[in-house]
Amino acid sequence: MGEHREVIHERLHLREPNTERLRKTAAGRLKRLVAQGWRETQRWNRGEYIEVRLERSGVAPERLRLPRHEPEIRDRPRGRGDRQGFRR
C-alpha cells in the first residue's frame, strides 16, 4: 500500500513587502505547524506575503465524518405548561 502524504500551501504575511520578516501571527502559525510534524519543502516570495508548501507523511487520513445523531424531540408535558410551580 502506498504511503499517505498530506500537502498544504500557506500564505504567511510579511511585516514589510519583499523581505523575509514574518508578522507575529504568521511566525507563530509556521512554528506550530512545524511542531505538529509538517516540514517546509518550498517557499515563494509573492511581495506582500510568502507562500510556503508544507507536507507531512505517514499520517493516517481523517476518517469520513459519521452522520450526525440528532436527539429525540420530546413533547412538553401537558397540563400547566410553563407554570408548573404555580398553585391556586
CSV table of C-alpha atoms in Angstrom, one decimal:
chain,number,residue,atom,x,y,z
A,1,MET,CA,0.0,0.0,0.0
A,2,GLY,CA,1.3,3.5,-0.8
A,3,GLU,CA,2.5,6.0,1.7
A,4,HIS,CA,0.0,8.7,2.6
A,5,ARG,CA,1.2,12.3,2.2
A,6,GLU,CA,-0.6,15.5,3.1
A,7,VAL,CA,0.3,18.7,1.4
A,8,ILE,CA,-0.8,22.2,2.2
A,9,HIS,CA,0.0,25.7,1.0
A,10,GLU,CA,0.1,28.5,3.5
A,11,ARG,CA,0.2,32.3,2.9
A,12,LEU,CA,2.4,33.9,5.6
A,13,HIS,CA,2.1,37.6,5.6
A,14,LEU,CA,5.2,39.8,6.0
A,15,ARG,CA,5.9,42.9,8.1
A,16,GLU,CA,7.5,44.7,5.1
A,17,PRO,CA,7.0,43.8,1.4
A,18,ASN,CA,9.8,41.8,-0.3
A,19,THR,CA,11.6,40.9,2.9
A,20,GLU,CA,11.8,37.6,5.0
A,21,ARG,CA,10.4,39.2,8.2
A,22,LEU,CA,7.1,37.5,9.1
A,23,ARG,CA,4.4,39.0,11.1
A,24,LYS,CA,3.9,37.6,14.7
A,25,THR,CA,0.8,35.6,13.8
A,26,ALA,CA,2.5,34.2,10.7
A,27,ALA,CA,5.6,33.2,12.6
A,28,GLY,CA,3.5,31.6,15.3
A,29,ARG,CA,1.5,29.6,12.8
A,30,LEU,CA,4.6,28.4,11.0
A,31,LYS,CA,6.2,27.4,14.3
A,32,ARG,CA,3.0,25.5,15.4
A,33,LEU,CA,2.8,23.6,12.0
A,34,VAL,CA,6.5,22.6,12.3
A,35,ALA,CA,5.9,21.3,15.8
A,36,GLN,CA,2.9,19.2,14.6
A,37,GLY,CA,5.2,17.4,12.2
A,38,TRP,CA,4.9,19.5,9.0
A,39,ARG,CA,8.1,20.3,7.1
A,40,GLU,CA,8.6,23.1,4.7
A,41,THR,CA,9.5,21.9,1.2
A,42,GLN,CA,9.3,25.1,-0.9
A,43,ARG,CA,8.9,28.9,-0.4
A,44,TRP,CA,7.9,31.5,-2.9
A,45,ASN,CA,8.1,35.3,-2.3
A,46,ARG,CA,4.9,37.0,-3.6
A,47,GLY,CA,5.6,40.5,-2.5
A,48,GLU,CA,3.1,41.1,0.4
A,49,TYR,CA,3.3,37.5,1.6
A,50,ILE,CA,5.3,34.3,1.3
A,51,GLU,CA,3.6,31.2,0.0
A,52,VAL,CA,5.0,28.1,1.8
A,53,ARG,CA,4.5,24.5,0.7
A,54,LEU,CA,4.3,22.2,3.7
A,55,GLU,CA,4.0,18.4,3.7
A,56,ARG,CA,3.9,15.5,6.2
A,57,SER,CA,3.9,11.8,5.5
A,58,GLY,CA,2.9,8.7,7.4
A,59,VAL,CA,-0.2,10.4,8.8
A,60,ALA,CA,-3.4,8.3,8.5
A,61,PRO,CA,-6.1,10.2,6.6
A,62,GLU,CA,-9.0,11.5,8.5
A,63,ARG,CA,-12.0,9.2,8.5
A,64,LEU,CA,-15.1,10.2,6.9
A,65,ARG,CA,-17.5,12.0,9.2
A,66,LEU,CA,-20.2,9.9,10.6
A,67,PRO,CA,-23.8,11.1,10.2
A,68,ARG,CA,-24.8,13.4,13.0
A,69,HIS,CA,-27.0,11.9,15.6
A,70,GLU,CA,-30.0,14.1,16.4
A,71,PRO,CA,-31.5,13.7,19.8
A,72,GLU,CA,-35.2,12.8,20.1
A,73,ILE,CA,-37.5,15.7,20.4
A,74,ARG,CA,-39.8,15.2,23.4
A,75,ASP,CA,-43.0,17.0,23.8
A,76,ARG,CA,-43.5,19.2,26.7
A,77,PRO,CA,-45.7,17.8,29.5
A,78,ARG,CA,-49.3,18.6,29.1
A,79,GLY,CA,-51.3,20.4,31.7
A,80,ARG,CA,-50.0,23.5,33.3
A,81,GLY,CA,-47.2,24.2,30.7
A,82,ASP,CA,-44.7,26.9,31.8
A,83,ARG,CA,-46.5,27.5,35.1
A,84,GLN,CA,-45.7,24.1,36.7
A,85,GLY,CA,-44.9,25.6,40.1
A,86,PHE,CA,-47.9,27.8,40.3
A,87,ARG,CA,-50.7,26.7,42.6
A,88,ARG,CA,-54.1,28.3,43.2
